[in-house]
Structure formats: structure tokens, C-alpha cells
mmCIF file of C-alpha atoms in Angstrom:
data_model
loop_
_atom_site.group_PDB
_atom_site.id
_atom_site.type_symbol
_atom_site.label_atom_id
_atom_site.label_comp_id
_atom_site.label_asym_id
_atom_site.label_seq_id
_atom_site.Cartn_x
_atom_site.Cartn_y
_atom_site.Cartn_z
ATOM 1 C CA MET A 189 -38.793 -47.271 -18.654
ATOM 2 C CA GLY A 190 -41.678 -49.380 -17.398
ATOM 3 C CA ARG A 191 -39.325 -51.672 -15.470
ATOM 4 C CA VAL A 192 -37.693 -48.665 -13.748
ATOM 5 C CA MET A 193 -41.087 -47.308 -12.783
ATOM 6 C CA ASP A 194 -42.269 -50.706 -11.465
ATOM 7 C CA GLU A 195 -39.146 -51.966 -9.674
ATOM 8 C CA VAL A 196 -36.962 -48.984 -8.791
ATOM 9 C CA LEU A 197 -39.644 -46.422 -8.032
ATOM 10 C CA PRO A 198 -42.489 -48.302 -6.350
ATOM 11 C CA TYR A 199 -44.409 -45.115 -5.513
ATOM 12 C CA PRO A 200 -46.611 -43.458 -8.145
ATOM 13 C CA ILE A 201 -44.612 -41.144 -10.423
ATOM 14 C CA THR A 202 -45.196 -39.787 -13.896
ATOM 15 C CA GLU A 203 -42.841 -40.288 -16.823
ATOM 16 C CA LYS A 204 -42.372 -36.526 -17.029
ATOM 17 C CA ARG A 205 -41.159 -36.467 -13.428
ATOM 18 C CA ILE A 206 -38.744 -39.357 -13.907
ATOM 19 C CA ASP A 207 -37.409 -37.639 -17.037
ATOM 20 C CA SER A 208 -36.631 -34.550 -14.956
ATOM 21 C CA PHE A 209 -34.846 -36.758 -12.376
ATOM 22 C CA ILE A 210 -32.732 -38.338 -15.127
ATOM 23 C CA VAL A 211 -31.800 -34.931 -16.550
ATOM 24 C CA LYS A 212 -30.937 -33.557 -13.088
ATOM 25 C CA GLY A 213 -28.928 -36.693 -12.275
ATOM 26 C CA TYR A 214 -26.987 -36.445 -15.531
ATOM 27 C CA SER A 215 -26.324 -32.751 -14.928
ATOM 28 C CA LEU A 216 -25.080 -33.450 -11.394
ATOM 29 C CA LEU A 217 -22.823 -36.324 -12.498
ATOM 30 C CA GLU A 218 -21.410 -34.242 -15.330
ATOM 31 C CA SER A 219 -20.599 -31.306 -13.039
ATOM 32 C CA VAL A 220 -19.010 -33.585 -10.416
ATOM 33 C CA LEU A 221 -16.975 -35.713 -12.838
ATOM 34 C CA PHE A 222 -15.943 -33.150 -15.453
ATOM 35 C CA HIS A 223 -15.950 -29.826 -13.577
ATOM 36 C CA SER A 224 -15.158 -30.965 -10.004
ATOM 37 C CA SER A 225 -18.033 -28.936 -8.621
ATOM 38 C CA ILE A 226 -21.485 -29.424 -7.201
ATOM 39 C CA PRO A 227 -24.174 -26.911 -8.151
ATOM 40 C CA LEU A 228 -25.360 -24.962 -5.106
ATOM 41 C CA ASN A 229 -29.014 -25.871 -5.622
ATOM 42 C CA ASP A 230 -28.112 -29.558 -5.277
ATOM 43 C CA TYR A 231 -26.846 -29.192 -1.692
ATOM 44 C CA PRO A 232 -29.272 -30.202 1.029
ATOM 45 C CA PRO A 233 -30.572 -27.079 2.802
ATOM 46 C CA CYS A 234 -28.825 -27.986 6.079
ATOM 47 C CA LEU A 235 -25.433 -28.170 4.301
ATOM 48 C CA ALA A 236 -26.087 -25.054 2.226
ATOM 49 C CA THR A 237 -26.841 -23.084 5.399
ATOM 50 C CA GLU A 238 -23.669 -24.312 7.107
ATOM 51 C CA LEU A 239 -21.522 -23.570 4.024
ATOM 52 C CA GLY A 240 -23.101 -20.136 3.693
ATOM 53 C CA PHE A 241 -22.329 -19.373 7.340
ATOM 54 C CA LYS A 242 -18.703 -20.492 6.957
ATOM 55 C CA LYS A 243 -18.282 -18.351 3.828
ATOM 56 C CA GLU A 244 -19.866 -15.378 5.580
ATOM 57 C CA VAL A 245 -17.354 -15.677 8.427
ATOM 58 C CA GLU A 246 -14.471 -16.010 5.921
ATOM 59 C CA LEU A 247 -15.640 -12.977 3.962
ATOM 60 C CA LYS A 248 -16.059 -10.885 7.114
ATOM 61 C CA THR A 249 -12.550 -11.808 8.281
ATOM 62 C CA ARG A 250 -11.105 -11.019 4.850
ATOM 63 C CA TRP A 251 -12.982 -7.700 4.713
ATOM 64 C CA GLU A 252 -11.595 -6.693 8.128
ATOM 65 C CA SER A 253 -8.080 -7.638 7.016
ATOM 66 C CA ILE A 254 -8.345 -5.567 3.826
ATOM 67 C CA THR A 255 -9.820 -2.628 5.748
ATOM 68 C CA ARG A 256 -6.982 -2.742 8.301
ATOM 69 C CA ASP A 257 -4.401 -2.833 5.479
ATOM 70 C CA GLN A 258 -6.010 0.167 3.786
ATOM 71 C CA LEU A 259 -6.163 2.075 7.070
ATOM 72 C CA ARG A 260 -2.495 1.301 7.746
ATOM 73 C CA SER A 261 -1.619 2.590 4.259
ATOM 74 C CA ILE A 262 -3.636 5.777 4.748
ATOM 75 C CA ARG A 263 -2.036 6.374 8.145
ATOM 76 C CA SER A 264 1.470 5.948 6.724
ATOM 77 C CA SER A 265 0.783 8.631 4.113
ATOM 78 C CA MET A 266 -0.680 10.925 6.814
ATOM 79 C CA SER A 267 2.081 10.369 9.356
ATOM 80 C CA HIS A 268 2.615 14.136 9.682
ATOM 81 C CA THR A 269 -1.025 14.664 10.742
ATOM 82 C CA ALA A 270 -1.480 14.732 14.500
ATOM 83 C CA GLY A 271 -4.726 13.941 16.255
ATOM 84 C CA LEU A 272 -5.904 11.098 14.042
ATOM 85 C CA PRO A 273 -8.575 8.935 15.683
ATOM 86 C CA PRO A 274 -7.548 5.459 16.909
ATOM 87 C CA ASP A 275 -7.706 2.565 14.433
ATOM 88 C CA ASP A 276 -10.389 0.732 16.397
ATOM 89 C CA ASP A 277 -12.656 3.798 16.338
ATOM 90 C CA VAL A 278 -12.241 4.143 12.576
ATOM 91 C CA LEU A 279 -12.881 0.430 11.967
ATOM 92 C CA ALA A 280 -15.967 0.428 14.190
ATOM 93 C CA ALA A 281 -17.440 3.526 12.518
ATOM 94 C CA THR A 282 -20.634 3.244 10.479
ATOM 95 C CA LYS A 283 -22.792 5.736 8.661
ATOM 96 C CA ALA A 284 -25.153 5.828 11.645
ATOM 97 C CA HIS A 285 -22.276 6.125 14.152
ATOM 98 C CA PRO A 286 -19.388 8.050 12.540
ATOM 99 C CA VAL A 287 -16.063 8.734 14.225
ATOM 100 C CA LYS A 288 -16.083 11.835 16.425
ATOM 101 C CA TRP A 289 -13.156 13.752 14.962
ATOM 102 C CA ASP A 290 -12.673 17.433 14.208
ATOM 103 C CA ILE A 291 -10.638 17.310 11.022
ATOM 104 C CA LYS A 292 -10.170 21.087 10.778
ATOM 105 C CA ASN A 293 -8.372 21.216 14.132
ATOM 106 C CA ALA A 294 -6.442 18.010 13.490
ATOM 107 C CA VAL A 295 -4.822 19.219 10.259
ATOM 108 C CA LYS A 296 -1.968 21.601 11.068
ATOM 109 C CA ARG A 297 0.148 23.706 8.748
ATOM 110 C CA CYS A 298 3.348 22.000 7.626
ATOM 111 C CA LYS A 299 6.604 23.931 7.873
ATOM 112 C CA HIS A 300 7.021 24.035 4.051
ATOM 113 C CA GLN A 301 3.376 24.972 3.384
ATOM 114 C CA SER A 302 2.518 28.561 2.449
ATOM 115 C CA GLU A 303 -0.106 30.510 4.381
ATOM 116 C CA LEU A 304 -2.265 30.747 1.248
ATOM 117 C CA SER A 305 -2.097 26.962 0.720
ATOM 118 C CA PHE A 306 -3.019 26.309 4.339
ATOM 119 C CA THR A 307 -5.963 28.749 4.168
ATOM 120 C CA GLU A 308 -7.194 27.052 0.996
ATOM 121 C CA GLN A 309 -6.841 23.648 2.657
ATOM 122 C CA GLN A 310 -8.865 24.811 5.681
ATOM 123 C CA PHE A 311 -11.548 26.243 3.380
ATOM 124 C CA ALA A 312 -11.782 22.948 1.452
ATOM 125 C CA LEU A 313 -12.063 20.978 4.701
ATOM 126 C CA ALA A 314 -14.787 23.306 6.031
ATOM 127 C CA LEU A 315 -16.687 22.976 2.748
ATOM 128 C CA MET A 316 -16.397 19.184 2.866
ATOM 129 C CA VAL A 317 -17.698 19.091 6.440
ATOM 130 C CA ARG A 318 -20.637 21.370 5.516
ATOM 131 C CA VAL A 319 -21.574 19.162 2.544
ATOM 132 C CA ARG A 320 -21.420 16.025 4.693
ATOM 133 C CA VAL A 321 -23.689 17.641 7.304
ATOM 134 C CA ARG A 322 -26.172 18.719 4.613
ATOM 135 C CA LEU A 323 -26.243 15.200 3.181
ATOM 136 C CA GLY A 324 -26.755 13.762 6.652
ATOM 137 C CA LEU A 325 -23.443 11.904 6.618
ATOM 138 C CA GLY A 326 -21.972 13.321 9.786
#
């Protein structure tokens, strides 16, 4: 240990500090050799920032793809509903800026739907809209 401290590390360092370096080095080698991974805290900050940015872009792209797929699925099950807002408006909507869409006027009575069923549906939609307004959601 004395030789390492004198020859390899010429600057002043305590044995406790060199012990922590040895443990960290062993941990890093073990993770690289046996687990094919590098712990995130061992990346230099400049690389960690760049990797984080790349992952953020990947996740955002993936999220948009999943959202578009879900919207396409919802639209296919609501194909009989006229007056649906455009996809881009729905995808761009946020809690602060919801889609401007009057759902009560957009939902029309189907030809096989009874008058009582349609009235109940309109009541449920009106109730839902009232609750959303009370909660400040739109």
C-alpha cells in the first residue's frame, strides 16, 4: 500500500480514500465484465447529460407513437360518431388547453338506439361535462 501511495499517487491522499477508490474500481470492473453495464453514477457528467437528452427524445417519440395508436383505436370504435375533433387537436391538448369540442352535440342517436337510451346517454354526457367544469378540467 505504501508503494502505491508513493509511486502511483504522488499527491497527498489518505488510506481511507484510496480504499474507497479500490472498492469503486472493483465495483465498476465487476459491473462491466460480468453484467455488461456501467452504473449511471460512473458516467462523466457531460456524457450523462447527453445520454439523458437522447433518452428523453426517444421516450417522447415513443409516447407520441403510443398516443397516436390509442387515438386511432378509439376513433375506429367511434366511427359512427360525427364531429370528432381532428387528431392533431386531440394530441396537442393539455389540461390547461383542452380541445374545444361540444360532445353533447357531436353524439347523435343511432338508428337502432331507443329514445330512452339516447336520453339517458345525453343526461350522462351533461353530468360528465358539469363535473369536469366543477373540477376545473374543462
